[in-house]
Structures are given as C-alpha cells and as structure tokens.
XYZ file of C-alpha atoms in Angstrom:
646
model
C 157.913 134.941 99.603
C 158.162 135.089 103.264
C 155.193 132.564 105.169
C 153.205 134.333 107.277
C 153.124 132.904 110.719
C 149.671 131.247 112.196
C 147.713 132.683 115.005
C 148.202 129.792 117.088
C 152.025 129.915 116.378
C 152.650 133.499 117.623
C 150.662 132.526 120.747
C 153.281 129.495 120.814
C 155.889 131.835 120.804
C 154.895 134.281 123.483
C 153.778 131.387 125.894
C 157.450 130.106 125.385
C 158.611 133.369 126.518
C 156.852 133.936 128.969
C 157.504 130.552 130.428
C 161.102 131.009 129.980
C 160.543 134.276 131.919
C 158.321 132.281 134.301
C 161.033 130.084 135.164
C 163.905 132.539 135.429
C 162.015 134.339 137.732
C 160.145 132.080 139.508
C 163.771 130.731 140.722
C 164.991 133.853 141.868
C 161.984 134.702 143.948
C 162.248 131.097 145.888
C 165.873 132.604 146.556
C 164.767 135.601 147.567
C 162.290 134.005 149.889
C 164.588 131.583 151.735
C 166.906 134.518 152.600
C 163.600 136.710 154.559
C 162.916 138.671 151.203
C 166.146 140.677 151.758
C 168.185 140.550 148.586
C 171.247 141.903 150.607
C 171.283 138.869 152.393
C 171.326 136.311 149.479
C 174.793 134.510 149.977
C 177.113 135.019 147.327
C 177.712 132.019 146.449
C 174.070 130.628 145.730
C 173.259 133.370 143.587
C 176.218 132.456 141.708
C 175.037 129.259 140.869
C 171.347 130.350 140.423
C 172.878 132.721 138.085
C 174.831 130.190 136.342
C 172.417 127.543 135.948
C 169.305 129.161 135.576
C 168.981 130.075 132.008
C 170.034 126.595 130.870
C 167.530 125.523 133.279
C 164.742 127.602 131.692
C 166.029 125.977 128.171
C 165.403 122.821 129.495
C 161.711 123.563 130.739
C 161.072 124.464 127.067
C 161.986 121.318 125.870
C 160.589 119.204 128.282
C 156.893 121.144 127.808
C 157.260 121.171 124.049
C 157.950 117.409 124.166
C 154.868 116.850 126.724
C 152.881 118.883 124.265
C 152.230 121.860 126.288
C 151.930 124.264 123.517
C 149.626 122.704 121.313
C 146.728 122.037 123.353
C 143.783 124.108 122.976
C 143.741 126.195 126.050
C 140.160 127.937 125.512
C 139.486 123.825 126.420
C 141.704 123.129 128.867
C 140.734 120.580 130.902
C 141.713 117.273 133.706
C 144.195 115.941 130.805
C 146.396 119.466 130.671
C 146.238 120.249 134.447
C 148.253 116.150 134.423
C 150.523 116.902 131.659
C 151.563 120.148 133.371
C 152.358 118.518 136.861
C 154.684 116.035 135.498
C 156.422 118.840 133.292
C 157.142 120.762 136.608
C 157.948 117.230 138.514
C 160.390 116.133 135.545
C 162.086 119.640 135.329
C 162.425 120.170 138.923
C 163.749 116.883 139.622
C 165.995 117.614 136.777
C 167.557 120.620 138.343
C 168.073 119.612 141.897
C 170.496 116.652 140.114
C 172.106 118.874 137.802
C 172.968 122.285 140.549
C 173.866 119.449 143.210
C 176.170 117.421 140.798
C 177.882 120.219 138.668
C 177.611 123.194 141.477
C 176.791 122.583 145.279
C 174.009 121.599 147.079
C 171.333 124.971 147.588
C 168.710 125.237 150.377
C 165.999 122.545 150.335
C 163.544 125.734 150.474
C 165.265 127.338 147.384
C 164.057 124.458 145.418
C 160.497 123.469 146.837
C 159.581 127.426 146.663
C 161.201 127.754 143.233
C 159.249 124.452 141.738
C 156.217 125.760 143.550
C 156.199 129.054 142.010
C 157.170 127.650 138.212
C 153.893 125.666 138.676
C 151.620 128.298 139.700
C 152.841 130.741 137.176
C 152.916 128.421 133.862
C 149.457 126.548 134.305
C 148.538 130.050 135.542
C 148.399 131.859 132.340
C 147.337 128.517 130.746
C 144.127 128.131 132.619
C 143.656 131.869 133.032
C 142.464 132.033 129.544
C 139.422 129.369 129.727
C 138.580 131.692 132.835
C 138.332 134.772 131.387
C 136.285 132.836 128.185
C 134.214 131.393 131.308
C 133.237 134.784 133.315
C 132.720 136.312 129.826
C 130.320 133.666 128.896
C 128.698 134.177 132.531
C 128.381 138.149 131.750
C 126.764 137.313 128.363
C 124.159 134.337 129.705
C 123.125 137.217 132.289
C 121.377 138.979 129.270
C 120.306 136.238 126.836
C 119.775 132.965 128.807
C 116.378 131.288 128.699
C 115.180 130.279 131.694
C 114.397 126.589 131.651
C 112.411 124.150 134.326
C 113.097 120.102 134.087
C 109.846 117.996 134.380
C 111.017 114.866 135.992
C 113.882 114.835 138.440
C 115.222 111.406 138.513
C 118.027 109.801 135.833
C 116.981 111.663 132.667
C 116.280 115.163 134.344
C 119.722 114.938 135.862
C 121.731 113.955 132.572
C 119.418 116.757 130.968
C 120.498 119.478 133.430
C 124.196 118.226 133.597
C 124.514 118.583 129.481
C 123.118 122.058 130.010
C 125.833 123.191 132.472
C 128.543 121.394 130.335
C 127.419 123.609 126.766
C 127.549 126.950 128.105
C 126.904 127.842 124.269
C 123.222 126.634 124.610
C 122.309 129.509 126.559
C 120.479 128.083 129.076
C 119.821 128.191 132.747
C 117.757 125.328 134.651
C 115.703 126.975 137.630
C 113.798 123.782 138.878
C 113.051 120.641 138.868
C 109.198 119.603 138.761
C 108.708 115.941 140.477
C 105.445 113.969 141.961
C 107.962 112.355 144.366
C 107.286 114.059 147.568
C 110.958 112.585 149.005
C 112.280 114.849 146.327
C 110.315 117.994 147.380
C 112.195 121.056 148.681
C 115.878 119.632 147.888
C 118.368 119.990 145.346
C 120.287 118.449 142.805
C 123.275 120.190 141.986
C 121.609 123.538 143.458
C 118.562 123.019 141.334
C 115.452 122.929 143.452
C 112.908 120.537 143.016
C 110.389 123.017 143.540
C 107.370 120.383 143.943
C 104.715 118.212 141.852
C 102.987 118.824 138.940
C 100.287 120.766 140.509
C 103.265 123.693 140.766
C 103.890 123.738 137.441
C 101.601 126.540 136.756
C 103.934 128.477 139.910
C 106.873 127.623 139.231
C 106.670 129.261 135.664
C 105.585 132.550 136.708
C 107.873 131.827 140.374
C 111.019 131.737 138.320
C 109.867 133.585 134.659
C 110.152 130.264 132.655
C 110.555 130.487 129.295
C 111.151 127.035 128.127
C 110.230 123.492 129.642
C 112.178 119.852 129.035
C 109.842 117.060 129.618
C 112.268 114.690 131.117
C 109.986 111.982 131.637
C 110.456 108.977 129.649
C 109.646 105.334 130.972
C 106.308 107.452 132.673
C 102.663 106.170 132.092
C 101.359 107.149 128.931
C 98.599 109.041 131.257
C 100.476 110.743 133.826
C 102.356 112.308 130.728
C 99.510 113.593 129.100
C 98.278 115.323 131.935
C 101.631 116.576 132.683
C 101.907 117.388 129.103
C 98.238 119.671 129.009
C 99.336 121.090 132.156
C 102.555 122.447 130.419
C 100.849 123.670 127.599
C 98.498 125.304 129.555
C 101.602 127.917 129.495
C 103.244 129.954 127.099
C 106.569 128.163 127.191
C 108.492 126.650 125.107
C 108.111 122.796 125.065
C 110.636 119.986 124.382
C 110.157 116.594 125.183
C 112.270 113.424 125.619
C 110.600 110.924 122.982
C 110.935 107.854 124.867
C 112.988 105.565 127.576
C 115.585 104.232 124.745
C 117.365 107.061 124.774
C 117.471 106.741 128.647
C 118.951 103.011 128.173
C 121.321 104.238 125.449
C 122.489 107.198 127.439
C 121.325 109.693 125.150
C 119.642 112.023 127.489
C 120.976 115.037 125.287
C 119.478 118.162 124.819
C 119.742 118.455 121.314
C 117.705 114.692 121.760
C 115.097 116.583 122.950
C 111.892 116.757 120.565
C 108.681 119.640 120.273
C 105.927 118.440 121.677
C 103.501 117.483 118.967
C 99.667 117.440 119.194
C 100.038 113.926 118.982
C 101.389 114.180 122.438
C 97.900 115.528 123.887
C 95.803 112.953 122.452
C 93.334 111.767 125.391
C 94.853 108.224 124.755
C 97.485 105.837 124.746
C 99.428 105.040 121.073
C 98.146 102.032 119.339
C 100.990 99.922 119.617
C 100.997 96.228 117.640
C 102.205 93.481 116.825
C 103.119 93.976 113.180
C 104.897 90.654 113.010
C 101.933 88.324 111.440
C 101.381 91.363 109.226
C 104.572 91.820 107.409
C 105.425 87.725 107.403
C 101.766 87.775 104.718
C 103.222 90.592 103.072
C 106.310 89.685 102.675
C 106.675 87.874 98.988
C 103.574 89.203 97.749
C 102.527 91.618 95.178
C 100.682 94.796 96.509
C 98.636 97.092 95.126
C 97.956 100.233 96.940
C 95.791 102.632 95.096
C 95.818 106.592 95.923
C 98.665 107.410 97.515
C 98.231 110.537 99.389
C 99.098 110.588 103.393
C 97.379 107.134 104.137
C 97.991 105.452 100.801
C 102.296 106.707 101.099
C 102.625 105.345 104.324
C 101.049 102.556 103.357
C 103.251 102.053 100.586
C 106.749 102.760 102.885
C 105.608 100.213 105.706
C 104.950 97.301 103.237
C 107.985 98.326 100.921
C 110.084 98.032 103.979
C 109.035 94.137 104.196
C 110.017 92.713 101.367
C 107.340 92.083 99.142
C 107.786 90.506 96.025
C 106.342 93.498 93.831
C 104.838 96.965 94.934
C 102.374 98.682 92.783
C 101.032 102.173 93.232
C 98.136 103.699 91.787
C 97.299 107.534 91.282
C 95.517 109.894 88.943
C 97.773 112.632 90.612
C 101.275 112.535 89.224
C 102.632 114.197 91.793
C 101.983 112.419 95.376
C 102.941 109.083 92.995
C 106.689 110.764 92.000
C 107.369 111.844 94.945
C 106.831 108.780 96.826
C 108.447 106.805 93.871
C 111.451 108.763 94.570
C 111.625 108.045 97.971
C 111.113 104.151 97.979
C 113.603 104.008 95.300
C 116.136 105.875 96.999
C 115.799 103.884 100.551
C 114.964 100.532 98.988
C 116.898 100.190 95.760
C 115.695 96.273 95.419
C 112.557 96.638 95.606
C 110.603 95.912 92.738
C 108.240 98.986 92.439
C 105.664 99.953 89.408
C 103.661 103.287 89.487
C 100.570 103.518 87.170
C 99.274 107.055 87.331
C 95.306 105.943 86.138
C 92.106 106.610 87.441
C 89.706 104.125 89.518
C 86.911 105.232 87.312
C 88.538 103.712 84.428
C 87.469 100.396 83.977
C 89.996 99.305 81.138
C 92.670 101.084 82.923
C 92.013 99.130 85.876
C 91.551 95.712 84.396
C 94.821 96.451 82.532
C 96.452 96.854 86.038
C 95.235 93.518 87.473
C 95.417 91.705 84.305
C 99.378 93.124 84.177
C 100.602 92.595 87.678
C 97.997 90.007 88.887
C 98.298 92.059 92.802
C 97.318 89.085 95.552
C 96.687 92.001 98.192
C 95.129 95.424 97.733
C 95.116 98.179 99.778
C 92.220 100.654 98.131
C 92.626 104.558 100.034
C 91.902 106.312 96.954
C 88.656 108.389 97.358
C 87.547 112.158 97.496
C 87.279 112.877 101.135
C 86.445 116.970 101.254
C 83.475 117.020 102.643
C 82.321 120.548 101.715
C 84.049 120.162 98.361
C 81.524 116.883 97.553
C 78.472 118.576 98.982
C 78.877 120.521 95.846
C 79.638 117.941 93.883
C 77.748 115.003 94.781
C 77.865 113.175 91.351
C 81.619 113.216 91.720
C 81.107 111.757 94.943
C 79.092 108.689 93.940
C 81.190 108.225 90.416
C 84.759 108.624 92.439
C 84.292 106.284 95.783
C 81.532 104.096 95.259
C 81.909 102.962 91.648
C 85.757 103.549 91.596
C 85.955 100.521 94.635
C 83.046 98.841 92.349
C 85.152 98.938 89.743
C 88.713 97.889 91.497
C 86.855 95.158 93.324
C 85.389 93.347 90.131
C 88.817 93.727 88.391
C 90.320 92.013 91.990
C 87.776 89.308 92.245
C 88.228 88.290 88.310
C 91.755 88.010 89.036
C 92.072 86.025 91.839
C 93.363 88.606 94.179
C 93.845 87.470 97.872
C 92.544 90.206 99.766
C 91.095 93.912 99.087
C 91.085 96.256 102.182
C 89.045 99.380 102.281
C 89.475 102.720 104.190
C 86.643 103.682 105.309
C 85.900 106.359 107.714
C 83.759 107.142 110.728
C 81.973 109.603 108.846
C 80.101 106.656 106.949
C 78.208 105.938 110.193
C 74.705 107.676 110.077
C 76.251 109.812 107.117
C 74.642 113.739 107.056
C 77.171 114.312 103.703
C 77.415 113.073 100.443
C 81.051 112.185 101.193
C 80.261 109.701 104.392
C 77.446 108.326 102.521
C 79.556 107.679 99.656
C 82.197 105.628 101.551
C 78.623 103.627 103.178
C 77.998 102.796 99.769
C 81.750 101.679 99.445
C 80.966 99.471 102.477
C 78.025 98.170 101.356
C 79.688 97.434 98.033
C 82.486 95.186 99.364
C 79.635 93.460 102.429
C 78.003 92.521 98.792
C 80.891 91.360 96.742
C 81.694 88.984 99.787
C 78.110 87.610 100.283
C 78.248 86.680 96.641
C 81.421 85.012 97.125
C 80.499 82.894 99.626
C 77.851 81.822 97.745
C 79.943 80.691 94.639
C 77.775 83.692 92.511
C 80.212 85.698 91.956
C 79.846 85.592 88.199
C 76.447 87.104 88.962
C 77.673 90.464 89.962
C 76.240 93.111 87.573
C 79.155 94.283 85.260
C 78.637 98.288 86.300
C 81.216 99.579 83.655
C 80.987 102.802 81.178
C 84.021 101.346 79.309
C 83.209 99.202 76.538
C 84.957 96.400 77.567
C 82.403 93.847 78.193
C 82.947 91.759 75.042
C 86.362 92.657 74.790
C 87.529 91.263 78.438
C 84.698 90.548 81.076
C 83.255 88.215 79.125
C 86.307 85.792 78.469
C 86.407 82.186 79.595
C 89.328 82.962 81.824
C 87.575 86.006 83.644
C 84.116 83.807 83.684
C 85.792 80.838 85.344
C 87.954 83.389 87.886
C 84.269 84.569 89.325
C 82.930 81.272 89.492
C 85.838 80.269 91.516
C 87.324 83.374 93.207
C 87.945 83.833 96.977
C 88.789 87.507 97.391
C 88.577 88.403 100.837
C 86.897 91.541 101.067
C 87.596 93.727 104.067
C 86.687 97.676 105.704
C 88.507 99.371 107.651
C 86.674 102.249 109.498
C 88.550 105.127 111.787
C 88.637 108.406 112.244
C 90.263 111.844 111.542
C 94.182 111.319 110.766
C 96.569 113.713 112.212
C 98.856 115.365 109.428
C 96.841 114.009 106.807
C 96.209 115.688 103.375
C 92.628 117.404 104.365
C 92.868 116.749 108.078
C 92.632 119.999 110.038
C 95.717 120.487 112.163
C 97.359 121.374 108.647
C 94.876 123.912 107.840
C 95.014 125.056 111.435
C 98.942 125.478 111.387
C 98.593 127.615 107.882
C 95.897 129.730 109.664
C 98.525 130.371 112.247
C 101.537 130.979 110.362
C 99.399 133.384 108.575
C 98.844 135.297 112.102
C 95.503 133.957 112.432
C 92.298 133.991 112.767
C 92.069 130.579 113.221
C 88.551 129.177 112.105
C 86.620 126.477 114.044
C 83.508 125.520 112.875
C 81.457 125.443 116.167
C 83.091 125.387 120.263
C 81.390 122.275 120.764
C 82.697 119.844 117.838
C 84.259 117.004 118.489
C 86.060 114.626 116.426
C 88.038 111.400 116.859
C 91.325 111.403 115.827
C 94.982 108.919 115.463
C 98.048 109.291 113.936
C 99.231 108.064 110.530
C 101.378 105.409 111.658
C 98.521 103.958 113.935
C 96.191 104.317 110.833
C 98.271 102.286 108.582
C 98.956 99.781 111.561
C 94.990 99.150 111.973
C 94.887 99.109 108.122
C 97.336 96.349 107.448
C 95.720 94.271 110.338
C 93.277 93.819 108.934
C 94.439 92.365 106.388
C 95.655 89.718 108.876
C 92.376 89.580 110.314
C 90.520 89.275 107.256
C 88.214 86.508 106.605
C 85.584 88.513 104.512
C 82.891 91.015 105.017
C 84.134 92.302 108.322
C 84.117 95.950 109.088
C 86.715 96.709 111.413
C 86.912 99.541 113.916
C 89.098 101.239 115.868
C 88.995 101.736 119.575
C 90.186 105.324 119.427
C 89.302 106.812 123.149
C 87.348 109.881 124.279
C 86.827 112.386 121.129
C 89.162 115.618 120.995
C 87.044 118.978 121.088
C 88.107 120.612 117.770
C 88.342 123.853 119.930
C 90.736 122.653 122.564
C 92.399 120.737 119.257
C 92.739 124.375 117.506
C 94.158 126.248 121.405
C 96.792 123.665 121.948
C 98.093 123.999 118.495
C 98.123 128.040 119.043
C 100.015 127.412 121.983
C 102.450 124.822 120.485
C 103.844 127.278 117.916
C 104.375 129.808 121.013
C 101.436 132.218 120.994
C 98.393 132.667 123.132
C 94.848 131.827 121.974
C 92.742 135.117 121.898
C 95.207 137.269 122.165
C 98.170 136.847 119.998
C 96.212 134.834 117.611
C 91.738 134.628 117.560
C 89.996 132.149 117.107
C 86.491 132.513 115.026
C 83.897 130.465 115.165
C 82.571 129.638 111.531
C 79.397 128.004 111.653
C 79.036 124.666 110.314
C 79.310 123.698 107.143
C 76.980 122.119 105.283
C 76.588 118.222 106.019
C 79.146 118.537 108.756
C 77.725 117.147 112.300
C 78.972 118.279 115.861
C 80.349 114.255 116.458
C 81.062 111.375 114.576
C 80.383 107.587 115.293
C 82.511 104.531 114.851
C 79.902 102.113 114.991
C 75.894 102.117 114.244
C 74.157 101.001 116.932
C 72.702 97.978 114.989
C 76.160 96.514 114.114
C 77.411 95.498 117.623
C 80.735 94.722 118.684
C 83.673 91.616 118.218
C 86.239 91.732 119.830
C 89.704 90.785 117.604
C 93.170 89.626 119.345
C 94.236 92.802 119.433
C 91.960 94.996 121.990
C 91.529 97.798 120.712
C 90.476 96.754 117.529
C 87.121 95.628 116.632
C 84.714 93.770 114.263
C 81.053 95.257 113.722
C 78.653 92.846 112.647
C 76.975 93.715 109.292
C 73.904 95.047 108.903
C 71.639 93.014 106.738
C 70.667 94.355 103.681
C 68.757 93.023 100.104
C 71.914 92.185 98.099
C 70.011 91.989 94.943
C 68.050 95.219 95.314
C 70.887 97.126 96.273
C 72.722 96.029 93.519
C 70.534 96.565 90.615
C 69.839 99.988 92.521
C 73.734 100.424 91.884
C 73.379 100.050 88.311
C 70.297 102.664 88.065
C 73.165 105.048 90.851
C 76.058 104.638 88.414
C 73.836 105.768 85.076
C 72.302 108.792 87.066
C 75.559 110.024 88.373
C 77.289 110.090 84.780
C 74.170 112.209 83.818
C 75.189 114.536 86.624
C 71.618 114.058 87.672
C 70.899 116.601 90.374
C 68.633 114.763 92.575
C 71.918 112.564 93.420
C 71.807 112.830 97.242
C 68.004 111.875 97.077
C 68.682 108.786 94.678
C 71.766 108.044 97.353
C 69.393 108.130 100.769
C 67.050 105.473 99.540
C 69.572 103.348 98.937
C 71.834 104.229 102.243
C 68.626 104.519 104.686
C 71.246 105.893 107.730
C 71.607 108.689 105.401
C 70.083 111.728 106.550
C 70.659 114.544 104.265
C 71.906 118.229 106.062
C-alpha cells in the first residue's frame, strides 16, 4: 500500500523547488543586470557557462540547505537561529561557485556573482520568512476585533517583563495601553510605546481614557499599604483584575502572565498579613502526638500545617465522616509517613472520648470542634450548651487525666459581651478551661466535678491511675480568641459568592455591620502559637486591624467576579438576625492587654470569677440542657453575666 506523504513533506518538496528555481533564476537575472538589463547584449560566452553550470549549481544549493537543515525548521517560528543558518547556506554556496565557474570555466564579472548571491538570498529566506508574516498581519487583523485592552499597575522591572511576555504571545490576545506609576520621573514617557499615563490617582481615567477591560497589578516588593489602596482603587472598576502574588517571582524571573493571580478579597483586607515565626512552633510539634478535634476549615488546616512537621502521631477527631475522609485522603497522599489515625466520634461522648486519650495518650490538643451558626443555635440553644461547653468539658477532663501537655481552644470574638447563645456558649468554653487551669495550679485537680452522662464513673474515672493523673497533672490550658475566617465553612464570603453565582440578590444583614476578619492560614498561625506561648489560663487575642463593613465586604466581592453592585447584581438588606450585633469585640474591657513576642498578638488578663460556684452551676447547666429545658438562655446569662440576651 502506497504511504501517503506528510503535510510538512510536500511543503519540503515545493520549497526545494522553488529554491532550485530561486537559484536558477536568481543567476540569470545578476547576468542580466551586469549587461544594462539588455539580454541582447549578454556575451556569448558567459551565458554559456551560466548555462552550463547553473543547474549543477542549483543541485548543490539543495544539498548544502538540506544538510544545514533548512527544510525542517518550523517556519510559522522562524526566528534569529534560521535568519544565521540561511546566511551561511548562501555564503557556503556562493563561495562554492565562484571556485568551481573560475576553475572548470573562466573567470565571470565580479558583479555577475555579488548580484547573483544577493538575489539567491533575498529570494530563499524570502518565502521562508514571508510565511511567519502573513501568520503575523493575520494575527494583527484578528487582535483588532477580540483583544482586551489591558493597563500595567507598576512600571518598573515587573511591569516591563509583564508587558514584554504580552507582546511575545500574540495568542493571549492582549494589548497593554498604559502604564500606571506614582513615580512622577516616569510620568508622560514610554516604555516600548506604552505610556505611563500617571499615578494612581489616574487610574479611575485611564480606564475609561483607553476602554480598559482588564488590569495586571505589577507591583510586587510594594508596601503592603500602598497596595491595598491601589488595589480598592482598581476595584473600584469593572475590570478584570490579576495580580502578581509577591516579589519571588520578581527574583526568580517569573514575571509571566500566566503567573499572574485574581485578586482575592483577602487582598482588600484593611491590614497587613500576619506573618510569623513558625519556627519555635513546629520544633514542639515536631515528635509529638496531636490531637485535633473537628476538622472542618480551621480544624483541616490545622491538621496539614502540623502533619507537614513531623509529628510523631496525628489524630483527628469528627462526628462528620466526611470533612474527616477527605482530609484523610489528602494527608495520606502528600505525607505517606506520617502516622495518621481518624476517629469519627462525638465530643459529647464521654466513653468515646476517654477511649481516644486512653488509646493514643495525645501530649497536644488542638480542640475547633463546636457549632458555630449563630441563627441555627438561637433555635437550638440546648444543642448549644450540650455541643461547645460540655463537649470541651468533657475533652478537657479526659486531657487532664491523661497527662496531656497542652489543650488549645478556638474561641471567637463573638464570646465577648455575647448577645447569642452561640458566643455565650464558647464564654462558657472559656470559662471552662480559665477553671480547669486554676484548679491545676492548685494541685485540685482531682476535685473537678465529673460532669458525664456516660456511665463510666466506676468503670474508668474512678481508677487509681486516672485519680493519681489529676492529682499530679499539668495540662496547660489555653484560648485562642479571633475573628471571622475568610473561606471558612459558615463564614460569609462563601455564602456571598453562591448568592452571586446564583445572579443575586445578595443579602446583607444591615449597611452598617461590621465584622473583623483573617485568613485561614493566619488563623491556624495564631492558633499554634499559642501553643508556644502557653503557660496556662491565658486568653489570647489577635490584633486584627480596623473592622471590614460587611457591605463594602459583600460590593467588592460583586465586583471581583466582574459585575457591578446594584445593577448587574442587588444587594438587599435583611435585617438582623436574631442575637446578631452590628460589631464584635476582641477583648472585654475588664480583661486588659499583654503584650506577647509577637506584636500583634495578645494576652487578656482573666476576669475573676467564683470557680466553685461556677462549677457546680455547670453541673445543674449540663442536667438542664439534656432535658432540653427551654429556659436555657436564661439558666446560661446568670452564669455568663456579659451575656445579654437579643
């Protein structure tokens, strides 16, 4: 069966004939040249010997180009490296020929030969380089009609490698109209006939100057400040946004386009990142058995930061099967060494959770499970009490009666003058480890009421092992207390980004709420510092800037995902909810402030309370909840007197 030839080997075969033709021709118009263009006037005698030698001549040129591998380069890509190769073809065959015709013939006009080389040139890297032309202007024609229009914040190193890979990938569609720059030296010039059109306070003009449609923030070793405002100011339009994540990629010379990152609301946060020192952190971690229990978006990332320092075990701890496969598959996937047990088990259960601690014997536990909803638990405020107060109760007993090392709480801001169930809750959580730690120190451990609705009291609690482990234990028993957490599992950019995919509305509760917010990886930073920090009964809190209007919050996420507030997508104002208050506080006023080595993190001083009343009014809290009493939130604001029920 006959092989059908290639594309790319028919074009082979014209090119070589039409170089052969190229040559043969190109020859006889140098002769035709030297003699005034008259053909009556060539001399007999050198056309004979053009005629003679020419075709073996044009052979030759074949030979030599196939050899310098003229026809297998890609010409649609034809670049610096071809245009060399095809000068030294010409130079090799034309030297060639003037030895050969002068040796075996006579010796032709010195014009016959410079014209003749001249012309073979032109006319074979001609039709090479003709081709990535015609690709070229028909590239131009199409970019006319689908380019975006694109404006470069930042005009020095990064901007320029930015705009340069533009121009070089025609295929990105893309057009750079300006340059945006607070250097006034820079103002009114150009960089490769770019203008820098002027500072950031013509951002706003320049977009609507040149229809911009999409903005690279090419900014990266900028101040954290300067960036933000740069960033709102951007936003402020309805472009496109990409930004250059940081100054490595700068050092590493990967100022690509397709480096280039969305800007995420993270980005607009009134404040700089939390950025520490996780060294201390991870050397106390590392060789240790961990617990974490719940592992939804804290409680996961929790888990991947301290499996990523080599701990000696790593347990996890869910009732939901679900958030504790999915991270199982992923830590066993990226760390297959790691030693890693997940229990799916409640907090509430007290024999589950002895079995845990009496199994693994954890020397550090990190304790995020809780119900957080807060309009969820004003319904439900029994579940509120049973689920975070007595499920830490619970975990912390079973930690102190086997010698764990440290516990560390989440807590959250909204504990601080609680209006909901759910803050006042996580208070009593507060108040529940403040307690556990006074007894401690006090060597009465052993004294702490034994608040289970398990029968395991004779079975366990009451053992000489567990008796002696209270007497002796020296759990260090720790809070940590922040605010809302972007991306988290109930956290409202989420909800806001399924309100918008939806087409809107999107719901705010009230214009004027504000909120404090940080990003996962800061949370879990804060959270395993204090660990570090720990020496018992503390309260930490993070220094988490100016508070975030939940309205601008819900515009700049309308505008992110490339629509504009009130009019491609409403907002609504709800109301709010019940038990839901216009701010949150980090800190009650009576606590005061420590400071801690790392600035923005700080201690508040605990507020005194009767340890003995409040724990026998525990015991009377846990029997009233499993009754579902419904005075709950009553029986829950004498006990937490910042409570002040909506």
């Amino acid at each position: 069966m006959r092989k059908k030839l290639e594309h790319w080997q028919v074009v082979t075969l014209l090119l070589m004939a039409y170089d052969f033709l190229a040559v043969v021709m190109g020859y006889f118009v140098a002769l035709w040249i030297r003699f005034d263009c008259q053909f009556s006037e060539i001399e007999p005698s050198y056309f004979r010997t053009y005629s003679t030698t020419i075709l073996f001549y044009a052979v030759f040129c074949i030979v030599v180009f196939y050899a310098l591998r003229l026809y297998k380069s890609i010409w649609r890509f034809a670049s610096y490296a071809e245009l060399l190769r095809m000068v030294l073809a010409t130079v090799v065959t034309g030297a060639a020929y003037v030895a050969l015709v002068t040796v075996t013939m006579q010796r032709m006009p010195v014009s016959y030969y410079i014209f003749g080389i001249l012309i073979q040139f032109v006319l074979t890297l001609g039709i090479r380089f003709s081709y990535r032309f015609i690709l070229l202007m028909r590239g131009r024609k199409n970019e006319t009609v689908v380019e975006k229009r694109v404006m470069i914040i930042g005009a020095g190193e990064a901007g320029q490698m930015i705009l340069r890979d533009i121009k070089n990938a025609k295929e990105l569609n893309k057009k750079v109209y300006c340059f945006i720059d607070d250097n006034k030296n820079k103002w009114g010039r150009y960089i490769d006939n770019v203008p820098v059109f002027g500072g950031r306070d013509r951002i706003m003009e320049a977009v609507e100057k040149f229809s911009i449609e999409k903005i690279y923030v090419a900014i990266p070793s900028a101040k954290p400040e300067d960036k933000r405002e740069i960033l709102r100011i951007c936003n402020e339009t309805s472009c496109e946004l990409m930004n250059l994540p940081g100054i490595y990629q700068l050092c590493t010379g990967e100022v690509l386009v397709s480096k280039m990152k969305p800007i995420q609301i993270e980005d607009l946060l009134g404040r700089e990142p939390i950025k520490t020192d996780m060294t201390e952190v991870f050397e106390q971690i590392s060789g240790k058995i961990v617990l974490v229990t719940g592992v939804g978006s804290i409680g996961s990332e929790i888990a991947r930061q301290v499996a990523a320092h080599r701990p000696k075990q790593l347990i996890l701890l869910d009732i939901y099967e679900n958030n504790a496969y999915d991270i199982q598959q992923e830590l066993r996937k990226k760390y297959p060494e790691l030693k890693l047990d997940v229990v799916i088990g409640s907090i509430r259960d007290s024999r589950k959770i002895f079995q845990v601690f009496e199994e693994f014997r954890p020397e550090i536990v990190y304790h995020t499970a809780a119900h957080k909803h807060v309009p969820l638990m004003e319904d439900s405020p029994c579940e509120a009490v049973k689920n975070n107060a007595m499920g830490i109760y619970k975990t912390a007993y079973a930690a102190m009666a086997h010698d764990c090392k440290k516990f560390v709480l989440i807590s959250t801001d909204k504990a601080v003058n609680p209006t909901n169930i759910m803050g006042a809750s996580k208070r009593l959580c507060e108040m529940i480890i403040q307690a556990f730690d006074a007894k401690i120190r006090e060597g009465k451990a052993n004294e702490i009421p034994q608040l289970f609705t398990h029968g395991i009291l004779n079975e366990v609690v009451t053992s000489e092992e567990i008796t002696k482990a209270l007497k002796t234990t020296t759990t260090e028993f720790v809070a940590v207390r922040f605010g809302n957490v972007l991306g988290s599992n109930g956290s409202v950019v989420p909800f806001f980004k399924k309100q918008i995919e939806a087409g809107g509305p999107v719901t705010v509760t009230h214009p004027d709420i504000i909120r404090y917010f940080m990003t996962i990886p800061e949370a879990v930073s804060l959270v395993l510092l204090a660990g570090t920090y720990a020496k018992g009964g503390e309260i930490f809190v993070l220094d988490m800037g100016e508070p975030v209007k939940i309205d601008t919050l819900a515009r700049n996420l309308i505008r992110l995902s490339g629509y504009t507030p009130d009019v491609d997508i409403k907002i609504e104002y709800s109301g709010l909810r019940k038990g839901e208050k216009l701010f949150e506080e980090k800190l009650m006023a009576e606590e005061g402030l420590k400071k801690t080595k790392n600035n923005l993190i700080h201690i508040g001083c605990p507020i005194p309370f009767d340890i003995e009343e409040f724990l026998k009014e525990l015991d009377e809290l846990l029997e009233a909840a499993y009754k579902n009493k419904e005075d709950m939130k009553e029986r829950v604001a004498a006990i937490v007197t910042t409570y002040h029920m909506a």
